Each structure stands twice: as structure tokens, then as C-alpha cells.
Amino acid sequence: MHPDTLSPAGADAPADTVTALGLVPAPVAARTGGDDPLVLDAGTTLAAGPGTGSTGRWLRSVLGAAFGLPLAPGRVGGPGAIELLTDPGLESEGYRLTAGAATGVRITGGSPAGVFLGAQTLRQLLGPEAFRRAPVAPDARPAVPAVEIEDAPRFAWRGFMLDVARHFTPKDDVLRHLDLLAAHKLNVFHFHLTDDQGWRVEIKRHPRLTERGAWRSRTKYGHRSSELWDETPYGGFYTQDDIREIVAYAAERHIRVVPEIEIPGHSQAAIAAYPELGNTDVVDTAALTPWDRWGVSTHVLAPTEAVLRFYEGVFEEILELFPAEVSPFVHVGGDECPKDEWMASPAAQARIEELGVGDEVGLQSWFIRHFDRWLTARGRRLIGWDEILEGGLPEGAAVSSWRGYAGGVAAAEAGHDVVMCPVQQVYLDYRQDGGPDEPIPIGYVRTLEDVYRFEPVPEGLSEEAARHVLGTQGNAWTEVMQDRARVDYQVYPRLAALAEVAWSELPAPAARDFAGFTARMDTHYARLDALGVGYRPPSGPLPWQRRPGIGGHPIEGAPPVV
């Protein structure tokens, strides 16, 4: 099979062909027909070529559960078999899938990751029942339509950021998120582990980070302007074995995990655990507790050598928990660092003069540069929010452009790699509709269509700079998302739209076929139902998804493009 024999599916394919397949994200090219569907039954075998064993195990697990099929080991070329192969001539995450009664199913990937992504497409082709954990019709005979697909992603970084510091996500739910990312061909999980309100990862040499820093006395309910409180002590953290399990689970699904440890701001929980980390000459840091409010705390790390050594110890354990093959990038935050304490601190002012960094902005840059060198020496790459551009960005560091496009444009034009995730476009904690029933409405309205028309590479970016746009991710900050149901509601279905933006070769935003996408989403909603995802229905929130009487912070009008 050759690509030129197929119909392009991403930008110019006939809408009925793409809709009939119901694939999300849309493949690069596809053709249906030419053979009868392949019916899977107890005699169907699975042949996993070299390097594809993990995908074979995954397929046996999910299809065996959904259809009661054993998928016994078979040989390549056997009749009616599912075959998994690699071909280094394809793009690394690209794949070729052919299916038909005469030939069976063959998935050929440019690497084991490509094979796994092709297996995700196979699962979608088998219908929503393939996403259930037990057969709902034991006598049903699942069938794969006769199809030929050529596919590969547009971007290498297709991600989702989950904040577990404001509201904690139990380990089993993190594993569930990884399965959902895989189902949408997303390959980066940005794991926001620390903030003012909680420290969520066990560090053995600094046990009070979780003994004290993982627990707050109460929690604000709603936006930070709300007068409502949940007085129940709140917290949680991942043991090191929990983290190892999460990382291994992600690796099996070819998902990279980007751990985030915030420095030098967003650090009140750490300072509450170890008061010497703070600016003790201006604040009674021993009186601090993990913050029970939302927003940005003014309590930041002191610019001392002792603080550097402390966090080097933290990062040493982080690097052991997140090995380089799964986590080449380590996120250090670097955002929203108030300078009030440094301005008032004689020790910090003396440090500025000693280091020759000029001012408090230079002091923040000193923090980032130190850990850039430290991580680089250990074979990792630093990434941070776009504030790390202030004061100069170290060579090799990458930027998460969150305040808009501008930081990402500046970084890319300067030769730095960028992940585009502007708050105005792809913050999934922002409300999905302007209606009164949206639960705890935050920020601008960002509809499913708005996300589908988001373009990660802004107009006017030079061709060379555009090559530095690694991709995009959706960010979910959990201040007003207290449990799994609320996260599901905010994230889905919009993350499915962003997955297509990140994967598929789409036309310019205004020319995108949103009607065709929504038609495919009709099929995809059934998959999400089978997976138990509590997404926002197209008709609006269901009664139990609303939060009457809980104030938010809506912002009216269209968001600026900055």
C-alpha cells in the first residue's frame, strides 16, 4: 500500500469517509472498501513482531476484556491474524494499518510507539464496545472494517498538564488519565506535583515535605473570592513506589512524563515543611502552613546556597523516580514569583550584590540558570513557564508559553524550543459556555469549537522559529476541580479537540471542518461513555454537574491574542 492510493483524511478528505470511520484524531490518509470486514472470533490470533510485545499485551488486555477473545499467539502471515510489525522507514510515531477479511489486520509502525498508536486506531475501528471492560453482548462478533490508513502526527509534543497540588488526584485516577491520553494519541503527561497548597511527591531525604507539606487544614470552596470553606483537613501524596508505578504505566503507553517541581515561587508548602527555605529575616516562616487559599502566595524561596543544596537533593530523587528515557524534560515552574520578600530582605539584597545579577528579576534568573546547568550535567533538559525568559534564558532550556503566544514567539525566535499552551486558548479550567449552569465558571468562554480552531504556530513566526514549536498541551488547574467528576467535566470533550489539533494536519483555523469533527464526536462520545468519562454533554451540564450558588470568576468577551 502506498500513500498516494489513499484519500487524505485530515484536511481534504471527503467528509463522509472520515465521518464513517469516526476516528478522533483524524488520520492523515485513509481509504475504505475493497474487501469484506474482518470478523474477530475465538480463532483470531495476534502475532507481535520484535519490539511490539507491550502493544500485544495491551491489545490482549483491552480486547480480551471487551469481547472475551483470547487472541492467542500466532505467526506473521497467518490467516485472519492481527499482526504487529515495525518498519524504520516510517516516521517514528507514524503507522500504517490495513484490515480486511482476506488479509487480517496488519499494523506497521515506525517504532514501537507507532505500533501502539496504530493499535489505538484499531480499537476505535472496533466500535465503542471495544472500550468496555467486560462484554455487553457475549455473542457479538466484533468486526474491523476493510480499511487502509497511513498516519503520523503533526507535532512531537501532544500533552496534558494535570495540577495535583491544589486538589490531589489519587494514583488510580492518574493511571486512568494516562489511559485516556493514550486513547487520544497524546504522548506527554505534565505532572504538576508541588505548589503553595501542597507537596505531592515523597522525598526520602526531606520527609517533612509530605509529612507536613502535603496537608492543609481546610480548603477554599470555589474561586478565591468565595466565602465558602470546606473545613475538612485535606491532602495526599504519592509514595516513591506510586511514582515508579505511574512512570512505568506511562512508559508502557509510550507517554513521556514531565515532573514539575516549582522554584522559586509557588513554594509555601515547602517552606511550611522546612522554614529555613524561606526569607527568615523578613517573615516568621516557622508560623507558615500549606496555603488554604487560591492565588499566588508571596512566600518564596530564599536565594541561599543552602536552598540550592536542598533542592539539588530533591531533584536527585526526582531524576531517579523519573528516568531519562521517560522524562527527558524536568519542569521547574519559574512562574508567578512575587519579589516582595526579596525586596524587603537585607539578606536577599546582599545576595543580589554578591552575585552581580542587578535586581530581583536577575535573582530569579539565577535560580533558573543554576538548575539548568545542574540538570544539563545529568542529561536532562530544563523547561519552565515563560517567566523564565526574564533575565535571560539559558541555552538548551525550553519554554511552556502560558501567558499568551508572545513568550513562545520570543523564545522560538531566539532558538529555544517551545510548547504552546496560552491561557487564553487552552486552559481547560476555563468555562465552556456562557450559560448560568456552568459549574464554578472561571475565565473566558472556551468552547469545543474554540479549542478545535486553536493554532499552536502563530502567524508571522519565521520558518526557522516555527521548527522550535515542539507542540501543544492543554492545562487543567484544579483550584475549583475538587474531584474526578469535575476534572472530567472540564477536560472532556475539549481535550479530544486539542488532540486533533496536535495530531492532524488541519487547514487554517477558519477553514477547519468543525461540523465534520462534531459528527465524528457523536461516535467518540459513545467511546467516552464506555470509558466512564463524565464529559460535558453538547447540550450543557447535567443536573449533577452544576454547582448552583458557588461563585466563580467569569471574564466576558473574547480573549485577547497576545
mmCIF file of N, CA and C in Angstrom, residues 411-534:
data_model
loop_
_atom_site.group_PDB
_atom_site.id
_atom_site.type_symbol
_atom_site.label_atom_id
_atom_site.label_comp_id
_atom_site.label_asym_id
_atom_site.label_seq_id
_atom_site.Cartn_x
_atom_site.Cartn_y
_atom_site.Cartn_z
ATOM 1 N N ALA A 411 10.876 33.156 22.538
ATOM 2 C CA ALA A 411 11.783 32.034 22.791
ATOM 3 C C ALA A 411 12.147 31.326 21.495
ATOM 4 N N ALA A 412 11.155 31.066 20.647
ATOM 5 C CA ALA A 412 11.413 30.343 19.397
ATOM 6 C C ALA A 412 12.308 31.147 18.469
ATOM 7 N N GLU A 413 12.074 32.449 18.384
ATOM 8 C CA GLU A 413 12.910 33.289 17.523
ATOM 9 C C GLU A 413 14.341 33.338 18.041
ATOM 10 N N ALA A 414 14.512 33.117 19.363
ATOM 11 C CA ALA A 414 15.855 33.099 19.948
ATOM 12 C C ALA A 414 16.481 31.709 19.907
ATOM 13 N N GLY A 415 15.767 30.737 19.305
ATOM 14 C CA GLY A 415 16.338 29.410 19.137
ATOM 15 C C GLY A 415 16.015 28.424 20.236
ATOM 16 N N HIS A 416 15.031 28.739 21.081
ATOM 17 C CA HIS A 416 14.640 27.834 22.161
ATOM 18 C C HIS A 416 13.387 27.051 21.765
ATOM 19 N N ASP A 417 13.314 25.809 22.200
ATOM 20 C CA ASP A 417 12.125 25.002 21.951
ATOM 21 C C ASP A 417 10.972 25.491 22.826
ATOM 22 N N VAL A 418 9.749 25.343 22.281
ATOM 23 C CA VAL A 418 8.568 25.931 22.910
ATOM 24 C C VAL A 418 7.405 24.945 22.864
ATOM 25 N N VAL A 419 6.639 24.918 23.951
ATOM 26 C CA VAL A 419 5.336 24.255 23.971
ATOM 27 C C VAL A 419 4.293 25.352 24.099
ATOM 28 N N MET A 420 3.402 25.445 23.117
ATOM 29 C CA MET A 420 2.392 26.499 23.122
ATOM 30 C C MET A 420 1.169 26.044 23.928
ATOM 31 N N CYS A 421 0.909 26.767 25.029
ATOM 32 C CA CYS A 421 -0.266 26.457 25.860
ATOM 33 C C CYS A 421 -0.836 27.741 26.432
ATOM 34 N N PRO A 422 -1.213 28.707 25.583
ATOM 35 C CA PRO A 422 -1.659 30.013 26.073
ATOM 36 C C PRO A 422 -2.934 29.925 26.902
ATOM 37 N N VAL A 423 -2.923 30.664 28.021
ATOM 38 C CA VAL A 423 -4.051 30.646 28.943
ATOM 39 C C VAL A 423 -5.346 31.041 28.236
ATOM 40 N N GLN A 424 -5.256 31.962 27.282
ATOM 41 C CA GLN A 424 -6.469 32.453 26.628
ATOM 42 C C GLN A 424 -7.121 31.408 25.734
ATOM 43 N N GLN A 425 -6.375 30.346 25.390
ATOM 44 C CA GLN A 425 -6.871 29.401 24.391
ATOM 45 C C GLN A 425 -7.067 27.986 24.928
ATOM 46 N N VAL A 426 -6.130 27.477 25.714
ATOM 47 C CA VAL A 426 -6.174 26.045 26.036
ATOM 48 C C VAL A 426 -6.035 25.764 27.531
ATOM 49 N N TYR A 427 -6.499 26.704 28.375
ATOM 50 C CA TYR A 427 -6.615 26.394 29.799
ATOM 51 C C TYR A 427 -7.977 25.733 30.003
ATOM 52 N N LEU A 428 -7.943 24.468 30.355
ATOM 53 C CA LEU A 428 -9.178 23.693 30.393
ATOM 54 C C LEU A 428 -9.967 23.912 31.676
ATOM 55 N N ASP A 429 -9.411 24.671 32.632
ATOM 56 C CA ASP A 429 -10.214 25.067 33.782
ATOM 57 C C ASP A 429 -11.136 26.238 33.433
ATOM 58 N N TYR A 430 -10.924 26.880 32.283
ATOM 59 C CA TYR A 430 -11.810 27.949 31.851
ATOM 60 C C TYR A 430 -13.166 27.372 31.433
ATOM 61 N N ARG A 431 -14.202 28.174 31.606
ATOM 62 C CA ARG A 431 -15.573 27.702 31.370
ATOM 63 C C ARG A 431 -15.800 27.372 29.890
ATOM 64 N N GLN A 432 -16.751 26.502 29.652
ATOM 65 C CA GLN A 432 -17.019 26.004 28.303
ATOM 66 C C GLN A 432 -18.199 26.689 27.637
ATOM 67 N N ASP A 433 -18.940 27.479 28.398
ATOM 68 C CA ASP A 433 -20.133 28.128 27.879
ATOM 69 C C ASP A 433 -20.422 29.335 28.761
ATOM 70 N N GLY A 434 -21.197 30.286 28.216
ATOM 71 C CA GLY A 434 -21.543 31.471 28.991
ATOM 72 C C GLY A 434 -22.821 31.335 29.777
ATOM 73 N N GLY A 435 -23.459 30.166 29.731
ATOM 74 C CA GLY A 435 -24.736 29.982 30.407
ATOM 75 C C GLY A 435 -24.613 29.950 31.922
ATOM 76 N N PRO A 436 -25.738 30.139 32.618
ATOM 77 C CA PRO A 436 -25.710 30.217 34.085
ATOM 78 C C PRO A 436 -25.484 28.885 34.784
ATOM 79 N N ASP A 437 -25.557 27.779 34.051
ATOM 80 C CA ASP A 437 -25.444 26.467 34.680
ATOM 81 C C ASP A 437 -24.020 25.928 34.712
ATOM 82 N N GLU A 438 -23.064 26.663 34.131
ATOM 83 C CA GLU A 438 -21.688 26.167 34.146
ATOM 84 C C GLU A 438 -21.169 26.140 35.584
ATOM 85 N N PRO A 439 -20.619 25.030 36.030
ATOM 86 C CA PRO A 439 -20.199 24.924 37.426
ATOM 87 C C PRO A 439 -18.953 25.747 37.724
ATOM 88 N N ILE A 440 -19.053 26.636 38.715
ATOM 89 C CA ILE A 440 -17.945 27.496 39.154
ATOM 90 C C ILE A 440 -17.228 28.077 37.928
ATOM 91 N N PRO A 441 -17.879 28.979 37.216
ATOM 92 C CA PRO A 441 -17.322 29.462 35.944
ATOM 93 C C PRO A 441 -16.079 30.314 36.148
ATOM 94 N N ILE A 442 -15.007 29.935 35.467
ATOM 95 C CA ILE A 442 -13.721 30.623 35.562
ATOM 96 C C ILE A 442 -13.307 31.120 34.174
ATOM 97 N N GLY A 443 -12.861 32.356 34.093
ATOM 98 C CA GLY A 443 -12.197 32.868 32.907
ATOM 99 C C GLY A 443 -13.091 33.058 31.698
ATOM 100 N N TYR A 444 -12.439 33.110 30.554
ATOM 101 C CA TYR A 444 -13.125 33.290 29.280
ATOM 102 C C TYR A 444 -13.884 32.024 28.897
ATOM 103 N N VAL A 445 -14.886 32.186 28.047
ATOM 104 C CA VAL A 445 -15.566 31.033 27.456
ATOM 105 C C VAL A 445 -14.656 30.433 26.396
ATOM 106 N N ARG A 446 -14.374 29.155 26.554
ATOM 107 C CA ARG A 446 -13.581 28.414 25.568
ATOM 108 C C ARG A 446 -14.376 27.177 25.190
ATOM 109 N N THR A 447 -15.116 27.288 24.099
ATOM 110 C CA THR A 447 -15.977 26.196 23.662
ATOM 111 C C THR A 447 -15.160 25.096 22.984
ATOM 112 N N LEU A 448 -15.832 23.995 22.705
ATOM 113 C CA LEU A 448 -15.202 22.913 21.946
ATOM 114 C C LEU A 448 -14.707 23.436 20.606
ATOM 115 N N GLU A 449 -15.502 24.273 19.953
ATOM 116 C CA GLU A 449 -15.096 24.824 18.663
ATOM 117 C C GLU A 449 -13.904 25.758 18.808
ATOM 118 N N ASP A 450 -13.875 26.564 19.868
ATOM 119 C CA ASP A 450 -12.730 27.447 20.089
ATOM 120 C C ASP A 450 -11.437 26.640 20.176
ATOM 121 N N VAL A 451 -11.467 25.552 20.934
ATOM 122 C CA VAL A 451 -10.267 24.728 21.073
ATOM 123 C C VAL A 451 -9.920 24.079 19.736
ATOM 124 N N TYR A 452 -10.925 23.641 18.993
ATOM 125 C CA TYR A 452 -10.656 22.994 17.705
ATOM 126 C C TYR A 452 -10.017 23.964 16.718
ATOM 127 N N ARG A 453 -10.302 25.236 16.850
ATOM 128 C CA ARG A 453 -9.731 26.239 15.934
ATOM 129 C C ARG A 453 -8.456 26.882 16.488
ATOM 130 N N PHE A 454 -7.948 26.373 17.601
ATOM 131 C CA PHE A 454 -6.675 26.861 18.132
ATOM 132 C C PHE A 454 -5.532 26.427 17.218
ATOM 133 N N GLU A 455 -4.604 27.341 16.964
ATOM 134 C CA GLU A 455 -3.444 27.045 16.123
ATOM 135 C C GLU A 455 -2.171 27.242 16.946
ATOM 136 N N PRO A 456 -1.403 26.185 17.179
ATOM 137 C CA PRO A 456 -0.206 26.310 18.010
ATOM 138 C C PRO A 456 0.919 27.162 17.411
ATOM 139 N N VAL A 457 0.988 27.252 16.082
ATOM 140 C CA VAL A 457 2.049 28.038 15.446
ATOM 141 C C VAL A 457 1.449 29.365 14.994
ATOM 142 N N PRO A 458 1.764 30.453 15.677
ATOM 143 C CA PRO A 458 1.117 31.730 15.349
ATOM 144 C C PRO A 458 1.577 32.280 14.016
ATOM 145 N N GLU A 459 0.708 33.077 13.410
ATOM 146 C CA GLU A 459 1.051 33.738 12.154
ATOM 147 C C GLU A 459 2.257 34.652 12.362
ATOM 148 N N GLY A 460 3.070 34.731 11.352
ATOM 149 C CA GLY A 460 4.207 35.640 11.400
ATOM 150 C C GLY A 460 5.469 35.035 11.966
ATOM 151 N N LEU A 461 5.383 33.838 12.540
ATOM 152 C CA LEU A 461 6.580 33.197 13.066
ATOM 153 C C LEU A 461 7.442 32.732 11.894
ATOM 154 N N SER A 462 8.718 33.015 11.954
ATOM 155 C CA SER A 462 9.589 32.626 10.855
ATOM 156 C C SER A 462 9.621 31.107 10.719
ATOM 157 N N GLU A 463 9.983 30.643 9.529
ATOM 158 C CA GLU A 463 10.016 29.202 9.285
ATOM 159 C C GLU A 463 11.003 28.504 10.214
ATOM 160 N N GLU A 464 12.156 29.144 10.434
ATOM 161 C CA GLU A 464 13.149 28.545 11.323
ATOM 162 C C GLU A 464 12.621 28.482 12.751
ATOM 163 N N ALA A 465 11.995 29.574 13.205
ATOM 164 C CA ALA A 465 11.459 29.591 14.568
ATOM 165 C C ALA A 465 10.321 28.594 14.722
ATOM 166 N N ALA A 466 9.505 28.429 13.691
ATOM 167 C CA ALA A 466 8.376 27.501 13.771
ATOM 168 C C ALA A 466 8.839 26.081 14.048
ATOM 169 N N ARG A 467 10.065 25.754 13.597
ATOM 170 C CA ARG A 467 10.583 24.414 13.864
ATOM 171 C C ARG A 467 10.866 24.190 15.347
ATOM 172 N N HIS A 468 10.927 25.271 16.110
ATOM 173 C CA HIS A 468 11.149 25.151 17.556
ATOM 174 C C HIS A 468 9.849 24.968 18.337
ATOM 175 N N VAL A 469 8.702 25.031 17.664
ATOM 176 C CA VAL A 469 7.432 24.763 18.350
ATOM 177 C C VAL A 469 7.284 23.248 18.450
ATOM 178 N N LEU A 470 7.567 22.705 19.619
ATOM 179 C CA LEU A 470 7.501 21.254 19.811
ATOM 180 C C LEU A 470 6.083 20.741 19.698
ATOM 181 N N GLY A 471 5.124 21.580 20.078
ATOM 182 C CA GLY A 471 3.731 21.161 20.032
ATOM 183 C C GLY A 471 2.915 21.958 21.017
ATOM 184 N N THR A 472 1.924 21.297 21.593
ATOM 185 C CA THR A 472 0.962 21.997 22.436
ATOM 186 C C THR A 472 0.469 21.070 23.530
ATOM 187 N N GLN A 473 -0.170 21.672 24.531
ATOM 188 C CA GLN A 473 -0.799 20.876 25.583
ATOM 189 C C GLN A 473 -1.953 21.669 26.174
ATOM 190 N N GLY A 474 -2.925 20.950 26.730
ATOM 191 C CA GLY A 474 -3.996 21.564 27.490
ATOM 192 C C GLY A 474 -3.645 21.512 28.961
ATOM 193 N N ASN A 475 -3.941 22.598 29.685
ATOM 194 C CA ASN A 475 -3.602 22.679 31.104
ATOM 195 C C ASN A 475 -4.859 22.685 31.963
ATOM 196 N N ALA A 476 -4.858 21.881 33.008
ATOM 197 C CA ALA A 476 -6.006 21.785 33.918
ATOM 198 C C ALA A 476 -5.539 22.114 35.332
ATOM 199 N N TRP A 477 -5.839 23.337 35.758
ATOM 200 C CA TRP A 477 -5.526 23.770 37.123
ATOM 201 C C TRP A 477 -6.742 23.477 37.996
ATOM 202 N N THR A 478 -6.515 22.899 39.162
ATOM 203 C CA THR A 478 -7.618 22.246 39.873
ATOM 204 C C THR A 478 -8.134 23.006 41.092
ATOM 205 N N GLU A 479 -7.921 24.312 41.166
ATOM 206 C CA GLU A 479 -8.452 25.051 42.308
ATOM 207 C C GLU A 479 -9.944 24.781 42.514
ATOM 208 N N VAL A 480 -10.720 24.816 41.450
ATOM 209 C CA VAL A 480 -12.169 24.615 41.588
ATOM 210 C C VAL A 480 -12.596 23.245 41.056
ATOM 211 N N MET A 481 -11.629 22.347 40.917
ATOM 212 C CA MET A 481 -11.933 20.970 40.490
ATOM 213 C C MET A 481 -11.547 20.033 41.623
ATOM 214 N N GLN A 482 -12.503 19.727 42.487
ATOM 215 C CA GLN A 482 -12.185 19.034 43.725
ATOM 216 C C GLN A 482 -12.175 17.521 43.599
ATOM 217 N N ASP A 483 -12.637 16.976 42.478
ATOM 218 C CA ASP A 483 -12.675 15.519 42.361
ATOM 219 C C ASP A 483 -12.642 15.111 40.895
ATOM 220 N N ARG A 484 -12.662 13.797 40.668
ATOM 221 C CA ARG A 484 -12.542 13.267 39.310
ATOM 222 C C ARG A 484 -13.667 13.739 38.406
ATOM 223 N N ALA A 485 -14.876 13.800 38.935
ATOM 224 C CA ALA A 485 -16.015 14.198 38.110
ATOM 225 C C ALA A 485 -15.843 15.618 37.575
ATOM 226 N N ARG A 486 -15.321 16.520 38.419
ATOM 227 C CA ARG A 486 -15.137 17.906 37.977
ATOM 228 C C ARG A 486 -14.005 17.995 36.946
ATOM 229 N N VAL A 487 -12.952 17.226 37.139
ATOM 230 C CA VAL A 487 -11.867 17.236 36.153
ATOM 231 C C VAL A 487 -12.379 16.695 34.823
ATOM 232 N N ASP A 488 -13.104 15.583 34.864
ATOM 233 C CA ASP A 488 -13.669 15.035 33.628
ATOM 234 C C ASP A 488 -14.500 16.077 32.894
ATOM 235 N N TYR A 489 -15.352 16.774 33.642
ATOM 236 C CA TYR A 489 -16.259 17.741 33.026
ATOM 237 C C TYR A 489 -15.483 18.855 32.340
ATOM 238 N N GLN A 490 -14.438 19.358 32.991
ATOM 239 C CA GLN A 490 -13.677 20.464 32.410
ATOM 240 C C GLN A 490 -12.791 20.024 31.247
ATOM 241 N N VAL A 491 -12.247 18.840 31.324
ATOM 242 C CA VAL A 491 -11.242 18.422 30.349
ATOM 243 C C VAL A 491 -11.875 17.862 29.081
ATOM 244 N N TYR A 492 -12.953 17.116 29.222
ATOM 245 C CA TYR A 492 -13.562 16.453 28.063
ATOM 246 C C TYR A 492 -14.923 17.060 27.767
ATOM 247 N N PRO A 493 -15.238 17.247 26.476
ATOM 248 C CA PRO A 493 -14.544 16.724 25.287
ATOM 249 C C PRO A 493 -13.450 17.621 24.714
ATOM 250 N N ARG A 494 -13.128 18.745 25.386
ATOM 251 C CA ARG A 494 -12.209 19.688 24.740
ATOM 252 C C ARG A 494 -10.825 19.106 24.486
ATOM 253 N N LEU A 495 -10.373 18.184 25.366
ATOM 254 C CA LEU A 495 -9.059 17.594 25.122
ATOM 255 C C LEU A 495 -9.058 16.754 23.854
ATOM 256 N N ALA A 496 -10.209 16.197 23.485
ATOM 257 C CA ALA A 496 -10.290 15.463 22.217
ATOM 258 C C ALA A 496 -10.070 16.407 21.038
ATOM 259 N N ALA A 497 -10.607 17.623 21.133
ATOM 260 C CA ALA A 497 -10.385 18.606 20.074
ATOM 261 C C ALA A 497 -8.919 19.008 20.009
ATOM 262 N N LEU A 498 -8.308 19.228 21.169
ATOM 263 C CA LEU A 498 -6.898 19.602 21.171
ATOM 264 C C LEU A 498 -6.027 18.460 20.667
ATOM 265 N N ALA A 499 -6.420 17.218 20.948
ATOM 266 C CA ALA A 499 -5.671 16.072 20.441
ATOM 267 C C ALA A 499 -5.633 16.084 18.915
ATOM 268 N N GLU A 500 -6.758 16.449 18.290
ATOM 269 C CA GLU A 500 -6.775 16.510 16.825
ATOM 270 C C GLU A 500 -5.917 17.674 16.328
ATOM 271 N N VAL A 501 -5.951 18.811 17.021
ATOM 272 C CA VAL A 501 -5.104 19.941 16.656
ATOM 273 C C VAL A 501 -3.633 19.538 16.703
ATOM 274 N N ALA A 502 -3.267 18.771 17.720
ATOM 275 C CA ALA A 502 -1.862 18.384 17.904
ATOM 276 C C ALA A 502 -1.438 17.283 16.948
ATOM 277 N N TRP A 503 -2.366 16.412 16.567
ATOM 278 C CA TRP A 503 -2.013 15.252 15.748
ATOM 279 C C TRP A 503 -2.186 15.509 14.255
ATOM 280 N N SER A 504 -3.318 16.046 13.859
ATOM 281 C CA SER A 504 -3.718 16.035 12.453
ATOM 282 C C SER A 504 -3.203 17.258 11.706
ATOM 283 N N GLU A 505 -2.981 17.076 10.418
ATOM 284 C CA GLU A 505 -2.605 18.190 9.545
ATOM 285 C C GLU A 505 -3.883 18.919 9.135
ATOM 286 N N LEU A 506 -4.255 19.920 9.910
ATOM 287 C CA LEU A 506 -5.503 20.639 9.682
ATOM 288 C C LEU A 506 -5.254 21.899 8.865
ATOM 289 N N PRO A 507 -6.276 22.384 8.156
ATOM 290 C CA PRO A 507 -6.128 23.668 7.465
ATOM 291 C C PRO A 507 -6.107 24.823 8.453
ATOM 292 N N ALA A 508 -6.056 26.039 7.944
ATOM 293 C CA ALA A 508 -6.084 27.221 8.808
ATOM 294 C C ALA A 508 -7.324 27.199 9.684
ATOM 295 N N PRO A 509 -7.269 27.809 10.860
ATOM 296 C CA PRO A 509 -8.376 27.694 11.819
ATOM 297 C C PRO A 509 -9.755 27.971 11.241
ATOM 298 N N ALA A 510 -9.902 29.047 10.467
ATOM 299 C CA ALA A 510 -11.227 29.392 9.953
ATOM 300 C C ALA A 510 -11.741 28.373 8.955
ATOM 301 N N ALA A 511 -10.828 27.646 8.306
ATOM 302 C CA ALA A 511 -11.225 26.682 7.270
ATOM 303 C C ALA A 511 -11.429 25.270 7.814
ATOM 304 N N ARG A 512 -11.262 25.053 9.092
ATOM 305 C CA ARG A 512 -11.377 23.702 9.638
ATOM 306 C C ARG A 512 -12.826 23.229 9.631
ATOM 307 N N ASP A 513 -12.985 21.942 9.383
ATOM 308 C CA ASP A 513 -14.313 21.343 9.248
ATOM 309 C C ASP A 513 -14.839 20.953 10.628
ATOM 310 N N PHE A 514 -15.323 21.969 11.355
ATOM 311 C CA PHE A 514 -15.815 21.686 12.700
ATOM 312 C C PHE A 514 -17.076 20.838 12.654
ATOM 313 N N ALA A 515 -17.901 21.017 11.634
ATOM 314 C CA ALA A 515 -19.106 20.189 11.510
ATOM 315 C C ALA A 515 -18.728 18.721 11.355
ATOM 316 N N GLY A 516 -17.694 18.457 10.553
ATOM 317 C CA GLY A 516 -17.243 17.082 10.410
ATOM 318 C C GLY A 516 -16.681 16.532 11.699
ATOM 319 N N PHE A 517 -15.954 17.384 12.441
ATOM 320 C CA PHE A 517 -15.414 16.944 13.725
ATOM 321 C C PHE A 517 -16.543 16.607 14.695
ATOM 322 N N THR A 518 -17.560 17.459 14.777
ATOM 323 C CA THR A 518 -18.661 17.182 15.710
ATOM 324 C C THR A 518 -19.411 15.918 15.307
ATOM 325 N N ALA A 519 -19.493 15.638 13.999
ATOM 326 C CA ALA A 519 -20.131 14.389 13.568
ATOM 327 C C ALA A 519 -19.321 13.187 14.045
ATOM 328 N N ARG A 520 -17.990 13.269 13.952
ATOM 329 C CA ARG A 520 -17.159 12.179 14.466
ATOM 330 C C ARG A 520 -17.235 12.091 15.988
ATOM 331 N N MET A 521 -17.423 13.231 16.635
ATOM 332 C CA MET A 521 -17.555 13.222 18.088
ATOM 333 C C MET A 521 -18.819 12.483 18.534
ATOM 334 N N ASP A 522 -19.848 12.439 17.698
ATOM 335 C CA ASP A 522 -21.028 11.654 18.072
ATOM 336 C C ASP A 522 -20.640 10.205 18.334
ATOM 337 N N THR A 523 -19.731 9.672 17.512
ATOM 338 C CA THR A 523 -19.214 8.320 17.757
ATOM 339 C C THR A 523 -18.289 8.316 18.969
ATOM 340 N N HIS A 524 -17.488 9.359 19.087
ATOM 341 C CA HIS A 524 -16.490 9.387 20.155
ATOM 342 C C HIS A 524 -17.135 9.536 21.533
ATOM 343 N N TYR A 525 -18.266 10.237 21.611
ATOM 344 C CA TYR A 525 -18.956 10.342 22.901
ATOM 345 C C TYR A 525 -19.342 8.955 23.419
ATOM 346 N N ALA A 526 -19.715 8.067 22.510
ATOM 347 C CA ALA A 526 -20.049 6.706 22.936
ATOM 348 C C ALA A 526 -18.819 5.990 23.497
ATOM 349 N N ARG A 527 -17.643 6.262 22.933
ATOM 350 C CA ARG A 527 -16.419 5.692 23.493
ATOM 351 C C ARG A 527 -16.170 6.248 24.897
ATOM 352 N N LEU A 528 -16.338 7.572 25.048
ATOM 353 C CA LEU A 528 -16.139 8.174 26.363
ATOM 354 C C LEU A 528 -17.147 7.634 27.371
ATOM 355 N N ASP A 529 -18.378 7.416 26.919
ATOM 356 C CA ASP A 529 -19.375 6.796 27.806
ATOM 357 C C ASP A 529 -18.903 5.427 28.273
ATOM 358 N N ALA A 530 -18.404 4.636 27.336
ATOM 359 C CA ALA A 530 -17.945 3.290 27.687
ATOM 360 C C ALA A 530 -16.781 3.338 28.669
ATOM 361 N N LEU A 531 -15.960 4.378 28.571
ATOM 362 C CA LEU A 531 -14.824 4.543 29.471
ATOM 363 C C LEU A 531 -15.212 5.171 30.802
ATOM 364 N N GLY A 532 -16.465 5.594 30.932
ATOM 365 C CA GLY A 532 -16.909 6.196 32.177
ATOM 366 C C GLY A 532 -16.447 7.620 32.387
ATOM 367 N N VAL A 533 -16.235 8.352 31.305
ATOM 368 C CA VAL A 533 -15.765 9.731 31.403
ATOM 369 C C VAL A 533 -16.971 10.657 31.571
ATOM 370 N N GLY A 534 -16.938 11.486 32.608
ATOM 371 C CA GLY A 534 -18.051 12.394 32.878
ATOM 372 C C GLY A 534 -17.892 13.717 32.146
#
